XYZ file of C-alpha atoms in Angstrom:
563
model
C -17.976 1.303 -20.957
C -15.335 2.676 -22.801
C -11.817 3.455 -20.141
C -8.693 5.538 -22.195
C -5.927 5.665 -19.897
C -2.618 7.850 -20.351
C 0.192 6.371 -19.910
C 1.055 1.786 -20.080
C 3.591 1.323 -18.111
C 3.142 0.006 -14.007
C 0.106 2.134 -12.871
C -0.906 2.438 -16.224
C -1.045 -1.385 -17.234
C -2.171 -2.971 -14.081
C -5.441 -1.349 -13.979
C -5.740 -2.023 -17.819
C -5.247 -5.900 -16.875
C -7.642 -5.435 -13.613
C -9.974 -3.577 -15.993
C -10.440 -6.589 -18.156
C -10.275 -9.389 -15.683
C -13.317 -7.239 -13.611
C -15.464 -6.585 -16.914
C -15.435 -8.632 -19.876
C -17.216 -6.145 -21.893
C -15.175 -2.793 -21.836
C -13.237 -0.857 -24.462
C -10.221 -0.581 -22.838
C -7.522 2.179 -24.841
C -3.979 2.908 -23.884
C -2.080 6.059 -24.897
C 1.759 5.200 -23.943
C 4.038 8.391 -25.436
C 7.105 6.225 -25.648
C 8.090 2.917 -27.327
C 6.957 0.625 -25.069
C 4.693 -0.367 -22.724
C 4.538 -2.440 -19.554
C 8.442 -2.227 -19.243
C 10.439 -3.031 -15.633
C 11.655 0.903 -14.931
C 13.707 -0.767 -12.003
C 15.835 -2.952 -14.744
C 16.620 -0.196 -16.864
C 20.364 0.659 -14.997
C 21.120 -3.141 -15.668
C 20.539 -3.768 -18.428
C 23.449 -1.217 -19.115
C 25.319 -2.734 -17.069
C 25.329 -6.028 -18.947
C 23.351 -7.884 -16.360
C 20.451 -8.196 -17.609
C 22.188 -9.766 -21.132
C 18.512 -9.130 -23.567
C 16.344 -5.281 -23.812
C 13.766 -7.617 -24.895
C 13.261 -9.138 -20.959
C 13.259 -5.501 -20.241
C 9.592 -5.280 -21.794
C 7.181 -8.179 -19.811
C 4.498 -7.369 -22.413
C 3.987 -5.901 -25.767
C 0.864 -3.950 -27.923
C 1.000 -7.157 -29.250
C 1.095 -9.566 -26.345
C -1.688 -7.211 -24.272
C -4.053 -7.134 -27.103
C -3.845 -11.281 -27.674
C -3.995 -12.296 -23.558
C -5.894 -9.018 -22.500
C -8.009 -7.522 -25.202
C -6.647 -3.903 -24.932
C -5.421 -1.626 -27.172
C -1.729 -0.607 -26.629
C -1.653 2.230 -29.137
C 2.456 3.345 -29.077
C 4.010 6.432 -29.645
C 0.384 8.552 -29.340
C 0.899 11.013 -26.746
C -2.280 12.402 -25.501
C -1.555 16.300 -25.512
C -5.787 17.507 -23.851
C -7.891 16.684 -21.905
C -11.418 17.936 -21.857
C -14.019 16.576 -18.989
C -16.336 18.556 -20.390
C -17.422 16.216 -23.481
C -15.834 13.288 -21.934
C -12.326 13.082 -25.241
C -8.834 13.648 -25.328
C -7.121 14.937 -27.901
C -4.111 12.342 -29.106
C -1.337 12.908 -31.387
C 0.456 10.363 -33.594
C 4.285 11.141 -32.457
C 5.075 8.380 -35.776
C 2.996 10.286 -39.119
C 1.707 13.984 -36.473
C -2.062 13.070 -36.972
C -4.266 14.377 -34.623
C -7.646 13.269 -33.175
C -9.616 13.398 -30.544
C -11.119 9.394 -28.046
C -14.306 9.593 -26.548
C -13.814 8.471 -22.623
C -16.527 7.099 -20.105
C -13.879 7.133 -17.455
C -10.489 7.830 -17.846
C -7.706 7.129 -16.023
C -4.348 9.784 -15.520
C -0.678 7.126 -14.775
C 1.891 9.916 -16.562
C 4.497 9.120 -13.954
C 7.086 10.968 -13.458
C 10.385 12.642 -15.567
C 14.039 12.889 -14.481
C 14.773 16.297 -13.001
C 16.672 18.555 -15.664
C 17.749 22.090 -14.305
C 17.823 25.168 -16.862
C 22.340 24.925 -16.188
C 24.471 25.476 -18.897
C 25.823 22.693 -21.289
C 22.704 20.703 -20.316
C 21.675 19.857 -23.412
C 25.362 18.058 -24.308
C 24.851 15.145 -26.233
C 27.289 13.452 -23.728
C 24.859 14.475 -20.873
C 21.886 11.892 -19.993
C 19.298 11.152 -17.710
C 17.458 7.562 -16.812
C 13.274 7.065 -16.932
C 12.907 5.548 -20.082
C 13.862 2.102 -22.267
C 14.548 5.118 -24.693
C 17.090 6.126 -22.332
C 18.454 2.609 -21.648
C 19.179 2.400 -25.452
C 20.928 5.624 -26.039
C 23.213 4.992 -22.769
C 24.599 1.504 -24.080
C 24.699 2.872 -27.228
C 26.933 6.085 -26.183
C 29.110 3.246 -23.993
C 29.551 0.752 -26.833
C 30.486 3.450 -29.554
C 32.095 5.995 -27.228
C 34.091 3.374 -24.994
C 34.115 6.041 -22.326
C 36.125 5.857 -19.625
C 35.118 8.181 -17.366
C 31.406 9.208 -15.611
C 30.191 11.422 -13.700
C 27.072 10.585 -12.054
C 24.882 13.919 -10.342
C 22.426 12.307 -7.431
C 22.722 9.776 -4.822
C 19.605 8.132 -5.003
C 18.258 5.404 -5.952
C 18.984 5.427 -9.565
C 22.693 7.490 -9.290
C 23.826 4.633 -7.815
C 22.209 1.913 -9.326
C 24.315 3.388 -12.724
C 27.522 4.245 -10.700
C 27.627 -0.068 -10.000
C 26.974 -0.746 -13.271
C 28.867 1.688 -14.765
C 31.906 1.082 -12.532
C 31.103 -2.687 -13.776
C 32.553 -2.201 -17.198
C 35.367 -0.233 -16.312
C 34.612 3.069 -16.360
C 35.983 5.393 -13.680
C 33.193 6.999 -11.707
C 33.050 9.910 -9.554
C 29.669 10.156 -7.516
C 28.158 14.362 -6.817
C 25.240 15.159 -4.283
C 24.423 18.098 -3.118
C 23.330 16.674 0.156
C 25.830 15.299 3.014
C 25.006 11.928 2.484
C 23.204 9.594 0.153
C 20.222 7.561 0.022
C 17.646 10.346 1.815
C 15.693 7.722 3.448
C 18.271 6.623 5.617
C 19.644 9.052 8.156
C 23.372 9.699 7.798
C 24.938 7.389 11.554
C 23.265 4.487 8.174
C 24.123 5.576 4.886
C 28.330 5.996 6.745
C 28.217 2.745 5.297
C 26.486 3.024 2.551
C 29.377 5.606 1.943
C 31.816 2.999 2.930
C 30.573 0.568 0.577
C 30.806 3.660 -2.436
C 34.677 3.886 -1.549
C 35.567 0.138 -1.235
C 34.229 -0.071 -4.524
C 36.816 2.782 -5.996
C 33.765 5.143 -7.178
C 34.791 8.483 -6.085
C 32.359 10.250 -3.566
C 31.974 14.040 -3.811
C 29.648 14.740 -0.806
C 28.116 18.167 -0.295
C 28.496 19.452 -3.498
C 26.751 21.199 -6.466
C 26.615 21.137 -10.285
C 26.771 24.553 -11.213
C 26.634 23.684 -15.033
C 28.968 21.854 -17.705
C 30.824 22.630 -20.948
C 32.092 20.288 -23.726
C 35.335 19.993 -23.939
C 36.296 18.249 -27.283
C 36.489 14.414 -26.274
C 34.871 15.235 -22.495
C 32.525 17.442 -20.708
C 33.547 19.974 -18.032
C 31.333 19.451 -15.026
C 31.353 22.915 -12.476
C 30.762 22.392 -9.178
C 29.815 25.068 -6.747
C 33.077 26.137 -4.481
C 34.824 23.367 -5.997
C 37.105 22.890 -9.088
C 35.751 21.113 -12.073
C 35.635 18.116 -12.740
C 36.382 16.524 -16.245
C 34.821 13.556 -17.094
C 34.241 11.244 -20.998
C 29.842 11.229 -20.376
C 27.547 12.385 -17.160
C 24.535 10.826 -15.546
C 21.906 13.361 -14.401
C 19.819 11.631 -11.226
C 19.247 14.380 -8.883
C 15.265 13.334 -8.369
C 12.383 13.110 -10.625
C 9.150 15.412 -10.829
C 5.819 14.959 -11.161
C 4.147 14.531 -14.990
C 1.404 17.061 -14.550
C 0.973 19.625 -17.225
C -2.219 17.649 -18.938
C -4.081 17.500 -15.724
C -3.024 21.220 -15.033
C -3.999 22.296 -18.474
C -7.535 20.790 -17.328
C -7.926 22.187 -14.450
C -7.716 19.174 -12.271
C -6.935 20.063 -8.774
C -2.735 19.864 -8.159
C -0.602 19.548 -4.787
C 2.383 20.108 -3.488
C 5.538 20.161 -6.302
C 1.760 20.190 -9.107
C 0.880 16.560 -7.957
C -1.916 15.325 -9.073
C -4.542 15.337 -5.849
C -6.841 12.259 -5.506
C -9.264 9.968 -2.522
C -8.589 7.003 -1.115
C -10.541 6.052 -4.144
C -7.987 7.901 -6.654
C -10.762 10.142 -8.091
C -9.496 13.212 -9.111
C -11.063 16.149 -8.310
C -13.540 16.174 -12.165
C -16.043 13.227 -12.054
C -14.762 10.501 -13.810
C -11.310 10.912 -13.736
C -8.922 9.388 -11.428
C -4.734 9.002 -11.452
C -2.095 7.077 -10.072
C 1.303 6.328 -9.596
C 4.469 8.602 -9.755
C 2.043 11.600 -10.413
C -0.046 11.537 -7.561
C -0.142 13.187 -3.824
C -0.921 10.259 -1.216
C -1.006 10.040 2.070
C 2.748 8.528 4.428
C 1.336 5.743 6.010
C 3.033 6.743 9.558
C 2.168 10.075 9.503
C -0.551 11.497 7.311
C 1.240 14.190 6.197
C 0.639 14.164 2.314
C 3.599 13.021 0.299
C 4.874 11.852 -2.912
C 6.302 8.153 -3.184
C 8.092 7.131 -6.677
C 8.011 3.552 -6.701
C 6.799 0.855 -8.560
C 5.682 -1.056 -5.667
C 2.734 2.195 -4.407
C 1.925 3.070 -8.175
C 0.974 -1.060 -9.062
C -1.268 -0.772 -6.117
C -3.143 2.479 -6.529
C -3.304 0.517 -9.894
C -4.858 -2.111 -9.100
C -7.677 0.360 -7.040
C -8.256 2.188 -9.532
C -9.882 0.208 -12.228
C -11.569 -1.641 -8.652
C -13.382 1.322 -8.472
C -14.018 1.972 -11.847
C -15.771 -1.397 -11.990
C -17.872 -0.151 -9.359
C -15.925 -1.495 -6.652
C -15.166 0.420 -3.061
C -11.172 -0.257 -2.561
C -9.452 2.457 -0.832
C -5.218 3.672 -0.981
C -4.445 4.375 2.620
C -1.110 5.113 1.971
C 3.034 4.549 1.467
C 4.985 3.950 3.988
C 8.041 3.919 1.638
C 9.467 0.772 2.002
C 12.426 0.194 -1.025
C 15.346 -2.096 -0.935
C 18.665 -1.387 -3.801
C 21.552 -3.437 -4.152
C 24.825 -1.708 -3.743
C 27.384 -3.540 -5.137
C 27.622 -6.667 -2.577
C 26.138 -4.843 0.116
C 22.154 -4.151 0.182
C 20.952 -1.613 2.032
C 16.663 -1.467 2.695
C 13.738 1.242 4.280
C 11.053 1.276 5.469
C 8.124 3.997 7.543
C 10.437 6.839 8.227
C 13.568 7.703 9.305
C 14.725 10.512 12.980
C 15.938 12.872 10.411
C 12.057 13.347 9.230
C 10.223 12.006 12.880
C 12.169 14.852 14.245
C 11.372 17.707 11.575
C 7.673 16.169 12.071
C 8.017 16.700 16.605
C 7.260 12.805 16.696
C 9.063 11.819 20.135
C 10.882 9.490 18.654
C 13.406 6.475 19.970
C 15.850 4.017 18.779
C 17.345 1.210 18.637
C 20.489 -0.200 16.890
C 21.760 -3.748 16.611
C 24.466 -5.867 14.920
C 23.229 -9.380 14.441
C 24.197 -12.000 12.319
C 22.506 -13.188 9.285
C 22.531 -16.471 10.084
C 23.175 -18.302 12.924
C 27.103 -17.493 13.398
C 28.300 -21.998 13.765
C 26.717 -22.246 10.123
C 29.394 -20.751 7.309
C 28.773 -17.589 5.366
C 27.285 -15.520 7.612
C 27.659 -11.749 7.856
C 26.886 -9.073 9.952
C 23.908 -6.243 9.013
C 22.967 -3.229 10.975
C 19.530 -2.300 12.061
C 18.442 0.814 13.352
C 14.355 0.230 14.058
C 12.865 3.398 14.947
C 10.256 3.663 17.534
C 7.342 6.346 19.114
C 8.498 6.879 22.839
C 5.696 5.993 25.327
C 3.142 4.432 22.584
C 6.411 2.469 21.178
C 4.762 2.524 17.840
C 7.153 1.803 15.127
C 7.686 4.486 12.974
C 10.686 2.957 10.326
C 13.103 0.674 10.463
C 16.613 0.956 8.073
C 19.082 -1.958 8.099
C 22.302 -2.442 5.946
C 23.808 -5.559 5.142
C 24.869 -8.304 2.385
C 22.623 -10.951 3.776
C 19.224 -11.700 4.367
C 18.356 -8.253 4.705
C 15.427 -7.956 2.108
C 13.992 -10.913 4.302
C 14.060 -8.857 7.759
C 12.638 -5.370 5.882
C 10.082 -6.604 4.746
C 8.821 -8.478 8.543
C 9.598 -5.264 9.763
C 7.621 -3.019 6.868
C 4.196 -5.932 7.579
C 4.590 -5.126 11.295
C 4.882 -1.222 10.475
C 1.791 -1.756 8.336
C -0.038 -3.794 10.976
C 0.428 -1.852 14.295
C 2.548 -3.648 16.370
C 4.612 -2.135 18.802
C 8.163 -2.304 18.619
C 8.535 -4.514 21.865
C 5.974 -7.593 19.870
C 8.315 -7.573 17.770
C 9.898 -10.235 20.029
C 6.727 -12.339 19.890
C 6.983 -13.066 16.069
C 7.009 -16.410 14.975
C 10.120 -16.683 12.584
C 11.253 -19.409 10.586
C 14.292 -21.072 11.503
C 17.838 -23.541 10.430
C 20.874 -22.076 10.727
C 21.635 -21.404 6.855
C 19.009 -19.250 7.123
C 19.069 -17.661 10.586
C 19.078 -17.573 14.449
C 16.663 -18.615 16.359
C 16.594 -15.420 17.803
C 15.847 -13.805 14.489
C 17.671 -10.293 13.765
C 13.589 -8.621 13.934
C 13.456 -10.629 17.450
C 16.271 -9.627 18.889
C 15.385 -6.073 17.869
C 12.519 -6.739 19.989
C 14.026 -7.622 23.178
C 16.218 -4.821 23.264
C 13.431 -2.607 22.824
C 11.149 -4.664 25.393
C 14.404 -4.029 27.987
C 14.117 -0.264 27.213
C 10.256 -0.753 27.809
C 11.201 -2.595 31.410
C 13.788 -0.736 32.640
C 16.285 -3.089 32.188
C 18.418 -1.325 30.108
C 19.345 2.294 28.646
C 20.819 3.340 26.487
C 23.362 6.437 24.909
C 24.247 7.268 21.229
C 26.680 8.168 18.755
C 25.894 11.984 18.621
C 26.492 11.809 22.654
C 30.139 10.676 21.960
C 31.585 14.207 21.510
C 29.720 15.868 24.404
C 29.657 12.513 27.291
C 32.803 14.629 30.354
C 36.475 13.802 30.067
C 36.974 15.778 33.414
C 36.361 12.222 35.459
C 32.759 13.087 36.673
C 31.623 10.450 34.409
C 32.837 6.587 34.214
C 33.359 5.715 30.539
C 34.183 1.763 30.115
C 35.125 -0.002 27.221
C 34.117 -3.502 27.726
C 35.715 -5.545 25.068
C 38.779 -7.678 24.563
C 42.420 -5.203 25.075
C 43.555 -6.302 21.841
C 40.078 -4.814 20.454
C 40.572 -1.966 22.437
C 43.913 -1.422 21.346
C 43.202 -1.402 17.377
C 40.789 0.991 18.050
C 38.767 2.614 20.496
C 36.523 6.278 21.847
C 38.592 8.840 23.573
C 38.423 8.817 26.886
C 37.295 5.423 27.318
C 39.011 3.177 29.349
C 39.124 -0.728 28.965
C 37.740 -3.557 30.717
C 36.633 -6.431 29.844
C 32.900 -7.739 30.173
C 34.373 -10.844 31.864
C 36.749 -9.382 34.562
C 34.166 -6.822 34.940
C 32.466 -8.717 38.435
C 36.265 -9.039 40.173
C 37.219 -4.961 39.050
C 34.571 -3.206 40.407
C 35.981 -1.945 43.181
C 37.938 0.371 40.719
C 34.610 1.450 39.550
C 32.887 5.016 41.587
C 29.281 3.894 42.481
C 28.619 7.702 42.219
C 29.309 8.358 38.686
C 27.472 7.580 35.929
C 28.711 4.567 33.564
C 28.820 4.524 30.082
C 29.485 1.241 28.452
C 30.074 -0.176 24.036
C 31.644 -3.087 23.828
C 32.163 -4.088 19.831
C 28.553 -5.335 18.783
C 26.186 -3.929 21.746
C 25.939 -7.367 22.944
C 29.483 -7.826 25.756
C 28.368 -4.035 27.018
C 24.443 -4.944 27.465
C 25.414 -7.928 29.845
C 28.662 -5.741 31.611
C 25.453 -2.673 31.907
C 23.475 -5.340 34.349
C 26.604 -6.660 35.984
C 27.207 -3.024 36.906
C 23.270 -2.475 37.052
C 23.190 -5.268 39.829
C 25.353 -3.671 41.454
C 24.454 -0.949 42.086
C 25.452 1.429 39.460
C 24.249 3.537 36.606
C 24.847 2.080 33.785
C 23.762 3.131 30.367
C 24.590 1.309 27.220
C 25.628 2.522 23.659
C 23.726 1.564 20.863
C 25.158 0.151 18.104
C 28.574 -0.693 19.202
C 31.912 0.041 18.546
C 31.303 -1.223 15.036
C 28.767 1.184 14.136
C 30.957 3.998 16.215
C 33.556 3.657 14.231
C 31.853 3.216 11.007
C 30.040 6.428 11.988
C 33.227 8.696 13.064
C 35.192 7.297 9.955
C 33.075 8.325 7.522
C 32.837 11.973 9.012
C 36.389 11.626 8.353
C 36.486 11.178 5.458
C 33.393 13.479 3.928
C 36.337 15.937 5.367
C 38.315 14.666 2.474
C 36.341 14.455 -1.032
C 38.125 13.979 -4.309
C 37.732 15.023 -7.983
C 37.257 12.460 -10.487
C 38.681 9.175 -11.678
C 40.579 9.343 -8.135
C 39.456 6.673 -5.005
C 38.387 8.449 -1.971
């Protein structure tokens, strides 16, 4: 059996190694258009920033090492320009000498990935504008930084690459403005959770321009002008375009393969395309969202590697199935970590899914052990069924651990209240006896059993201030005086029982505290005395972060200035 693979990075390289492990006699040829194979895409921004010091550390394998270990022929600087399914050949161009030849196959695997979106803006071809996808892109940016010593940069796009580049450029002392067309960074997160990401970005002196669209570019001698829609232009020494990627599927289209959303390649669970003996994996394929069952595109390394392995199994006569992706992701943002899995609240609403949520702010480990820091967790679940839909966490320590537990629970089909039953490891330096994941489960369990009723941030401004309801803040007077929600009166939780006479039992009581714990205790006290009480999901700390972000968002500042 002869297998030809187009693309030698995540999915393609994984498939090649797996095929060899399953079939020692197979002939395996990989054509990679760039000069590098099996490289760490996710590490590219950190090489630019100097966190990863050696260029060689980005490359996990070389053509020579791949041949020595797997006897796979890795051909770099070779571009497949056409597929001929009728006679099972591909046309290949040698990019080093221009030679063109045909290569036959028994099985063909396409792993072409995706290319950065580069709109047809005026001035987009400036040598001061860069995208980041390949090692070659990385080296070009690194060379520009070394040679030109730019003092300012505009990063266009607030996704993974945009944020990682903003961080690494700031680490080099470059003044950075981050421009995002949407009103928030990081689309996998809901806007309330994104507010904490915005705060960290601003804290690190990145000027943040949300809700601004780039319209074009113009050279200005040593620098470049960035034109914005309905806003003054920006000026910088360089630009990083990071507004997303689009499937690289021209080959598939010209070969007659059936395509899906955004021109992606349609595959079944076995990663088979619409033409026999042709498989496809990675960023170029349309898959199913594991949570919703809807068609989707997920450009992440984890799914690409899994798909490469599954395609290899099936090429070798196996029966592996890809059951869909849930978009589990984590990103380092300066000192902060943000992670998500499954769908967010915005997506649930758009799909008509009746969802509920809990928001909590637990410590990363036992409070009495030094160094603990607060994280904010948002767990989304389906009403009635309590099926876990997704989760988002923003914090400083232990975020990656908790999102992986929640991603596993989602995959296993656990109910949200069953998180309370998880037997998780505990020692003071690492967690608490009641882990944050357990705590999320306890809150959901309380909701399920009618022990607590919640109210949410988006109700804060619409709650009546005419005396028809009671608005109660149960923090200390000192905390209350430092900031509170307008219209809320202060009765500390430890004084509440003695001061119940100040409240009207005929009126609903909306309760808030700093993190949600004291207000929960207050809600139980009130309920026990015949009041109709509602606890705020997230606490005043969460309210203040979201509210403050909305106010700052109205005051976005130009390039190089702190927002």
